[in-house]
Amino acid sequence: MSEKIVVPVLGESITEATVAKWLKKTGDAVEADEPIVELETDKVNLEVPSPITGVLTEINSQDGSTVEVGALLGSVSENGSAKVTPTEKKEKPKKVEETTPPENNVIKLDTNKKEPEIFEDKKTEIQKPKPLVLTEEVATNPEPVRENRNDTLSPAVRKIVTENNIDIGSVQGSGKNGQVLKGDLIGLMGANPKPSERKIQYGQEERIKMTRLRQTIAKRLKQAQENAALLTTFNEVDMTNIMEMRKENQQDFQSRYGIKLGFMSFFVKACVVALKHFPAVNAEIDGDEIIYKNYYNISFAVGTDKGLVVPVLRNADELSFADIEKNIKDISEKARDGKLTIEDLQGGTFTISNGGVYGSMLSTPILNLPQSGVLGMHNIVERPVVVEGEIKIRPIMYLALSYDHRIIDGKESVSFLKMIKENLEDPRRLFLDI
């Protein structure tokens, strides 16, 4: 009996995929529901399982080929025979026989070593380990100890080596007995650097086909620039109170809920409050109509090895701080493991992008269509600010709100971002819902 492996239904509006890689080879034994081939769509990667237990007898679509929903990928047979890898024959150890060295070839033994003890029965295969035997000539001429090159450096040279973290062992000295001089280090500045390892391995250029996910990212970002009236407004937030609140309550929060209290839950809560006050930021344009969303599904950008994905935290307005942190952790792990589903990526109404985790100080994020707004978080840097007439050092984060000016006016966008700032600087408001 043979069962076909076909491309499953991939999700709404997805009609084709690319065969990323086969996880099994022809002739391999497979179990029912065991992943057998990985497909890549313009949104997610998914694994197609074996329909039955048997042997992969045929592969009809090779790696890199484009396939449509319902297309034949291969076949699994119940009666097939799996490839058997022949086991290597292990040779029996050869019997080692003792021989007596010629009389004229005497081995001089170290006086501190005992002579090797040998069984009288020459046919016996097991022997006691022989101790190390050295000649007097070898014992009296040990390998000379290499001198530490740092000990021979002048103070000026040693200072340059320490300050610039130079591997002195790789420098050819021109002084007496190979001593490294100051001129040798200065000469390094004029030496031509070696080509990069990547250039050596792949040549002057390399051409690699974009993944379907990368193609989709490029297409959607270009669409956002062409179809929306993009504009960005900025503000800054003093993170002192949030950081103090996290520090004071972290241990109790973690012991009670089993998750660390991060920054994202504060930002999600602050965004939800502002979205309720400014519904246009949570809306989208459909032709000549505006669709106002009365639910709050917050998308958040996650960087993976295969590209940027934006999974959705659903009904964020109905989640507690602990629920938000747990959901974000679970969804982020699914994204990095490549286990997101189509449903995980659909239905977002507003996006948060945290470039600060990579060290970004300021950016202008691009809309995640068809949404009308995206908030950009950035790194936290201690900066001098004026507080009640005094200059103080405070942890400051720059915020950026990119929005579609066709639906959101400047007054709304600035007021929206200002409300987020106020709730973050006084996080008690988030608990009191004011």
Coordinates of C-alpha atoms in Angstrom, one line a residue:
M1 CA 0.0 0.0 0.0
S2 CA 1.3 3.4 -1.0
E3 CA 0.2 6.9 0.3
K4 CA 0.9 10.2 -1.5
I5 CA 2.5 13.2 0.2
V6 CA 0.7 16.3 -1.0
V7 CA 1.0 20.0 -0.3
P8 CA -1.6 20.8 2.4
V9 CA -3.9 23.8 2.6
L10 CA -1.5 26.6 3.6
G11 CA -3.8 29.2 4.9
E12 CA -5.9 32.2 3.7
S13 CA -4.6 33.7 0.4
I14 CA -1.5 31.4 0.2
T15 CA -1.6 29.2 -2.9
E16 CA 1.9 28.0 -3.3
A17 CA 5.1 27.3 -1.4
T18 CA 8.8 26.4 -1.9
V19 CA 10.2 23.0 -0.9
A20 CA 12.8 24.2 1.6
K21 CA 14.4 20.8 2.3
W22 CA 13.5 17.1 2.6
L23 CA 14.1 15.8 6.1
K24 CA 14.3 12.2 4.8
K25 CA 15.9 10.5 1.8
T26 CA 14.4 8.0 -0.6
G27 CA 14.6 4.6 1.1
D28 CA 14.5 6.0 4.7
A29 CA 12.0 4.5 7.1
V30 CA 9.4 6.9 8.5
E31 CA 6.8 6.8 11.2
A32 CA 3.2 8.1 10.8
D33 CA 3.0 11.8 11.5
E34 CA 6.8 12.1 11.5
P35 CA 7.9 15.4 9.7
I36 CA 9.2 14.4 6.3
V37 CA 9.6 17.6 4.3
E38 CA 9.7 21.3 5.2
L39 CA 7.8 23.9 3.1
E40 CA 8.4 27.6 3.0
T41 CA 5.6 30.1 2.4
D42 CA 5.7 33.8 2.2
K43 CA 4.7 33.9 5.9
V44 CA 5.8 30.8 7.7
N45 CA 7.6 27.6 7.4
L46 CA 5.7 24.3 8.0
E47 CA 6.6 20.6 8.2
V48 CA 4.6 18.1 6.2
P49 CA 4.2 14.8 8.1
S50 CA 4.2 11.2 6.7
P51 CA 0.7 9.9 6.3
I52 CA 1.6 6.4 7.3
T53 CA 4.4 4.3 8.8
G54 CA 6.6 2.9 6.1
V55 CA 9.4 3.8 3.7
L56 CA 9.8 7.0 1.6
T57 CA 9.8 5.4 -1.8
E58 CA 9.6 8.5 -4.1
I59 CA 10.4 12.2 -4.1
N60 CA 8.6 14.1 -6.9
S61 CA 9.5 17.7 -5.9
Q62 CA 13.1 18.5 -5.2
D63 CA 14.5 21.1 -2.8
G64 CA 14.0 24.7 -4.1
S65 CA 11.1 23.8 -6.4
T66 CA 7.8 25.8 -6.2
V67 CA 4.7 23.8 -5.6
E68 CA 1.0 24.6 -5.4
V69 CA -1.6 23.5 -2.9
G70 CA -2.5 19.8 -3.6
A71 CA 0.7 19.2 -5.6
L72 CA 2.4 15.8 -5.3
L73 CA 5.5 15.9 -3.1
G74 CA 6.4 12.2 -2.9
S75 CA 5.1 8.8 -1.8
V76 CA 5.4 6.5 1.2
S77 CA 4.9 2.8 1.0
E78 CA 4.0 0.4 3.7
N79 CA 5.7 -2.5 1.9
G80 CA 8.9 -0.7 1.0
S81 CA 12.3 -1.8 2.2
A82 CA 14.4 0.7 4.2
K83 CA 18.0 1.2 3.3
V84 CA 20.2 -0.7 5.6
T85 CA 23.6 0.7 6.3
P86 CA 26.1 -2.2 6.4
T87 CA 28.0 -2.4 9.6
E88 CA 31.7 -2.3 9.3
K89 CA 33.5 -5.5 10.2
K90 CA 35.7 -5.0 13.2
E91 CA 39.1 -6.7 12.8
K92 CA 40.2 -8.7 15.7
P93 CA 43.3 -7.3 17.4
K94 CA 46.4 -9.0 16.2
K95 CA 48.4 -11.0 18.8
V96 CA 51.5 -9.1 19.9
E97 CA 54.5 -11.3 20.4
E98 CA 57.5 -10.4 22.5
T99 CA 60.8 -10.1 20.8
T100 CA 64.2 -9.8 22.4
P101 CA 66.3 -6.9 21.2
P102 CA 69.7 -7.8 19.7
E103 CA 72.6 -7.7 22.2
N104 CA 74.4 -5.0 20.2
N105 CA 71.4 -2.7 20.4
V106 CA 71.2 -2.2 24.2
I107 CA 68.5 0.1 25.6
K108 CA 69.9 2.3 28.4
L109 CA 67.3 2.4 31.2
D110 CA 66.6 5.3 33.4
T111 CA 67.9 4.3 36.9
N112 CA 64.7 5.5 38.5
K113 CA 62.5 3.3 36.3
K114 CA 61.6 -0.3 36.8
E115 CA 62.2 -2.9 34.1
P116 CA 59.1 -4.0 32.2
E117 CA 57.4 -7.0 33.7
I118 CA 56.5 -9.6 31.0
F119 CA 54.5 -12.8 31.4
E120 CA 56.6 -15.9 30.9
D121 CA 53.9 -17.4 28.6
K122 CA 54.6 -15.9 25.2
K123 CA 51.2 -16.9 23.9
T124 CA 49.3 -14.8 26.4
E125 CA 47.7 -11.8 24.8
I126 CA 47.3 -9.7 27.9
Q127 CA 50.3 -7.9 29.3
K128 CA 50.9 -5.4 32.0
P129 CA 51.5 -1.9 30.7
K130 CA 55.1 -1.1 30.1
P131 CA 56.5 1.9 31.9
L132 CA 58.1 4.7 29.9
V133 CA 61.7 3.9 29.0
L134 CA 64.2 6.6 28.3
T135 CA 67.8 6.5 27.1
E136 CA 70.3 8.5 29.2
E137 CA 70.9 10.7 26.2
V138 CA 67.2 11.8 26.0
A139 CA 66.9 12.1 29.8
T140 CA 69.9 14.4 30.1
N141 CA 68.8 16.7 27.2
P142 CA 65.3 17.9 28.0
E143 CA 63.5 20.3 25.6
P144 CA 64.6 23.9 26.4
V145 CA 61.9 26.0 28.0
R146 CA 60.8 28.8 25.7
E147 CA 61.3 32.3 27.1
N148 CA 58.1 34.4 27.5
R149 CA 58.4 37.1 24.8
N150 CA 56.6 39.6 26.9
D151 CA 59.6 39.5 29.4
T152 CA 62.0 40.8 26.7
L153 CA 59.8 43.8 25.7
S154 CA 60.8 47.3 26.4
P155 CA 58.4 49.4 28.6
A156 CA 57.3 51.4 25.5
V157 CA 56.6 48.3 23.4
R158 CA 54.8 46.6 26.3
K159 CA 52.5 49.6 26.7
I160 CA 51.5 49.5 23.0
V161 CA 50.9 45.8 23.2
T162 CA 48.7 46.1 26.3
E163 CA 46.7 49.1 25.1
N164 CA 46.0 47.6 21.6
N165 CA 45.6 44.0 22.7
I166 CA 48.3 42.8 20.2
D167 CA 49.2 39.2 19.9
I168 CA 52.9 39.5 20.3
G169 CA 53.4 35.9 19.2
S170 CA 52.3 36.8 15.7
V171 CA 54.8 39.7 15.3
Q172 CA 58.2 39.1 13.7
G173 CA 60.8 41.0 15.8
S174 CA 63.7 42.7 14.1
G175 CA 65.8 43.2 17.2
K176 CA 68.5 41.0 18.7
N177 CA 67.5 37.4 19.1
G178 CA 64.1 38.3 17.5
Q179 CA 63.2 40.9 20.0
V180 CA 60.1 43.0 19.1
L181 CA 60.9 46.7 18.7
K182 CA 58.6 49.7 18.6
G183 CA 59.3 50.0 14.9
D184 CA 58.0 46.5 14.3
L185 CA 54.6 47.5 15.9
I186 CA 54.4 50.7 13.9
G187 CA 55.2 48.7 10.8
L188 CA 52.0 46.7 11.3
M189 CA 50.0 49.9 10.6
G190 CA 51.4 49.9 7.0
A191 CA 50.8 46.2 6.4
N192 CA 48.0 45.3 4.0
P193 CA 45.1 43.5 5.8
K194 CA 44.3 40.0 4.6
P195 CA 41.1 39.4 2.6
S196 CA 38.0 38.5 4.7
E197 CA 37.3 34.8 5.4
R198 CA 34.0 35.1 3.6
K199 CA 35.8 36.4 0.4
I200 CA 38.3 33.6 0.6
Q201 CA 35.5 31.0 1.0
Y202 CA 32.9 32.4 -1.5
G203 CA 34.9 34.5 -3.9
Q204 CA 34.4 38.2 -5.0
E205 CA 30.6 37.8 -5.1
E206 CA 28.0 35.3 -4.3
R207 CA 24.4 35.1 -5.6
I208 CA 21.8 33.5 -3.4
K209 CA 18.0 33.3 -4.2
M210 CA 15.9 35.2 -1.7
T211 CA 13.7 33.1 0.5
R212 CA 9.9 33.5 0.1
L213 CA 9.8 35.2 3.5
R214 CA 12.4 37.7 2.5
Q215 CA 10.6 38.4 -0.8
T216 CA 7.4 39.0 1.1
I217 CA 9.1 41.3 3.6
A218 CA 10.6 43.3 0.7
K219 CA 7.3 43.5 -1.2
R220 CA 5.2 44.6 1.8
L221 CA 7.7 47.3 3.0
K222 CA 7.7 48.7 -0.5
Q223 CA 3.9 48.7 -0.6
A224 CA 3.8 50.6 2.7
Q225 CA 6.0 53.3 1.2
E226 CA 4.0 53.5 -2.0
N227 CA 0.5 53.2 -0.7
A228 CA 0.5 55.0 2.7
A229 CA 1.3 58.7 3.5
L230 CA 4.0 57.8 6.0
L231 CA 5.0 60.3 8.7
T232 CA 6.9 59.9 12.0
T233 CA 6.7 61.8 15.2
F234 CA 9.1 61.5 18.2
N235 CA 9.2 61.9 21.9
E236 CA 11.3 60.7 24.8
V237 CA 10.3 58.9 28.0
D238 CA 12.0 58.8 31.4
M239 CA 12.2 55.2 32.4
T240 CA 13.2 55.8 36.0
N241 CA 9.8 54.8 37.6
I242 CA 9.3 51.7 35.5
M243 CA 12.9 50.5 36.3
E244 CA 12.4 51.1 40.0
M245 CA 9.0 49.4 40.0
R246 CA 10.5 46.3 38.2
K247 CA 13.4 46.2 40.7
E248 CA 11.2 46.5 43.8
N249 CA 8.7 43.9 42.6
Q250 CA 10.7 41.5 40.4
Q251 CA 11.2 38.8 42.9
D252 CA 7.6 38.7 44.2
F253 CA 6.3 38.9 40.6
Q254 CA 8.5 36.0 39.4
S255 CA 7.7 33.8 42.4
R256 CA 4.0 34.3 42.0
Y257 CA 3.6 34.1 38.2
G258 CA 6.7 32.1 37.1
I259 CA 7.8 34.8 34.6
K260 CA 10.0 37.8 34.8
L261 CA 8.4 41.3 34.7
G262 CA 9.8 42.9 31.5
F263 CA 9.4 46.2 29.7
M264 CA 7.0 44.9 27.0
S265 CA 4.0 44.5 29.3
F266 CA 4.2 48.2 30.3
F267 CA 4.4 49.3 26.7
V268 CA 1.6 47.0 25.6
K269 CA -0.6 48.3 28.4
A270 CA 0.3 52.0 27.6
C271 CA -0.5 51.5 23.9
V272 CA -3.8 49.9 24.6
V273 CA -4.8 52.9 26.8
A274 CA -3.8 55.3 24.1
L275 CA -5.5 53.3 21.3
K276 CA -8.8 53.5 23.3
H277 CA -8.5 57.3 23.4
F278 CA -7.4 57.7 19.8
P279 CA -9.3 55.0 17.8
A280 CA -8.0 56.2 14.4
V281 CA -4.6 54.8 15.3
N282 CA -6.2 51.4 15.7
A283 CA -8.1 51.7 12.4
E284 CA -7.4 50.9 8.7
I285 CA -8.4 52.2 5.3
D286 CA -10.3 49.9 3.0
G287 CA -11.0 51.6 -0.3
D288 CA -13.0 54.7 0.5
E289 CA -14.0 53.5 4.0
I290 CA -12.3 53.5 7.4
I291 CA -12.6 50.4 9.5
Y292 CA -12.4 51.2 13.3
K293 CA -11.3 48.1 15.3
N294 CA -12.9 47.8 18.8
Y295 CA -10.4 45.0 19.7
Y296 CA -6.7 45.4 20.4
N297 CA -4.4 42.8 18.9
I298 CA -0.9 44.1 19.3
S299 CA 1.7 42.8 16.8
F300 CA 5.3 42.8 17.9
A301 CA 8.3 42.4 15.6
V302 CA 10.6 39.4 16.3
G303 CA 14.0 39.1 14.5
T304 CA 14.8 35.5 13.5
D305 CA 17.6 33.8 11.4
K306 CA 15.3 33.8 8.4
G307 CA 14.0 37.3 8.7
L308 CA 11.6 39.6 10.5
V309 CA 8.2 38.2 11.6
V310 CA 5.4 40.0 13.3
P311 CA 3.3 37.6 15.4
V312 CA 0.1 38.9 17.2
L313 CA -0.8 39.2 20.9
R314 CA -4.5 38.8 20.7
N315 CA -7.0 40.8 23.0
A316 CA -4.2 42.5 24.8
D317 CA -6.7 44.8 26.6
E318 CA -8.0 41.7 28.4
L319 CA -4.6 40.4 29.6
S320 CA -2.8 41.0 32.9
F321 CA 0.8 42.0 33.1
A322 CA 1.7 38.4 33.8
D323 CA -0.4 37.1 30.9
I324 CA 1.3 39.5 28.5
E325 CA 4.8 38.5 29.5
K326 CA 3.9 34.8 29.3
N327 CA 2.3 35.1 25.8
I328 CA 5.1 37.2 24.4
K329 CA 7.7 34.7 25.7
D330 CA 5.8 31.7 24.2
I331 CA 5.2 33.4 20.8
S332 CA 8.8 34.7 20.6
E333 CA 10.1 31.2 21.1
K334 CA 7.8 29.8 18.5
A335 CA 9.0 32.5 16.1
R336 CA 12.7 31.7 16.7
D337 CA 12.1 27.9 16.4
G338 CA 10.2 28.4 13.1
K339 CA 7.0 27.0 14.5
L340 CA 4.6 29.9 13.9
T341 CA 1.3 29.2 12.2
I342 CA -0.6 31.5 9.8
E343 CA -3.0 32.3 12.6
D344 CA -0.2 33.6 14.8
L345 CA 0.6 36.3 12.2
Q346 CA -2.9 37.5 11.2
G347 CA -5.4 40.0 12.8
G348 CA -3.0 42.6 14.3
T349 CA -4.3 46.1 14.7
F350 CA -1.2 48.0 15.9
T351 CA 2.5 47.1 16.0
I352 CA 5.3 47.6 18.5
S353 CA 8.9 47.3 17.2
N354 CA 11.8 47.1 19.7
G355 CA 15.0 48.1 17.9
G356 CA 16.5 48.9 21.3
V357 CA 17.4 45.2 21.9
Y358 CA 19.9 45.6 19.1
G359 CA 21.2 48.9 20.3
S360 CA 19.2 51.3 18.1
M361 CA 19.1 54.8 19.5
L362 CA 16.5 56.2 17.0
S363 CA 14.7 55.0 13.9
T364 CA 11.6 55.6 11.7
P365 CA 9.7 52.2 11.7
I366 CA 7.6 51.3 8.6
L367 CA 3.9 50.4 8.8
N368 CA 2.8 46.8 8.9
L369 CA 0.0 47.1 6.4
P370 CA -3.0 47.4 6.6
Q371 CA -2.4 48.8 10.0
S372 CA -2.1 52.6 10.4
G373 CA 0.4 52.9 13.2
V374 CA 3.6 51.4 14.6
L375 CA 5.5 52.3 17.7
G376 CA 9.3 52.1 17.7
M377 CA 11.1 51.5 21.0
H378 CA 14.8 52.1 21.4
N379 CA 17.7 51.6 23.8
I380 CA 17.8 53.1 27.2
V381 CA 20.7 55.6 27.7
E382 CA 21.5 57.7 30.8
R383 CA 21.2 61.3 29.7
P384 CA 21.3 64.7 31.5
V385 CA 17.8 66.1 31.8
V386 CA 16.3 69.1 33.7
V387 CA 14.0 68.0 36.5
E388 CA 12.3 70.8 38.5
G389 CA 15.0 73.2 37.5
E390 CA 17.9 70.9 38.3
I391 CA 20.1 68.8 35.9
K392 CA 19.9 65.1 36.7
I393 CA 21.0 61.9 35.0
R394 CA 18.1 59.8 34.0
P395 CA 17.5 56.6 31.9
I396 CA 15.9 58.0 28.8
M397 CA 14.4 56.1 25.8
Y398 CA 13.5 57.8 22.5
L399 CA 10.1 56.8 21.1
A400 CA 9.0 57.0 17.5
L401 CA 5.4 56.7 16.1
S402 CA 5.1 56.2 12.4
Y403 CA 1.5 56.6 11.1
D404 CA -0.6 56.9 8.0
H405 CA -1.3 60.5 7.6
R406 CA -4.3 59.8 5.3
I407 CA -6.3 58.6 8.4
I408 CA -4.4 60.1 11.4
D409 CA -3.9 63.8 11.8
G410 CA -0.8 65.4 13.3
K411 CA -2.7 66.4 16.5
E412 CA -3.9 62.8 17.1
S413 CA -0.5 61.3 16.5
V414 CA 1.4 63.7 18.8
S415 CA -1.3 63.4 21.5
F416 CA -1.3 59.6 21.2
L417 CA 2.5 59.4 21.7
K418 CA 2.3 61.9 24.5
M419 CA -0.3 59.7 26.3
I420 CA 2.0 56.7 26.0
K421 CA 4.9 58.8 27.5
E422 CA 2.8 59.9 30.4
N423 CA 1.6 56.4 31.3
L424 CA 5.1 55.0 31.1
E425 CA 6.6 57.8 33.3
D426 CA 3.9 57.2 35.9
P427 CA 3.2 53.5 35.5
R428 CA 0.7 53.5 38.5
R429 CA -1.8 55.0 36.0
L430 CA -1.7 51.7 34.1
F431 CA -2.9 49.8 37.2
L432 CA -5.5 52.5 38.1
D433 CA -6.7 52.7 34.5
I434 CA -6.5 56.5 34.4

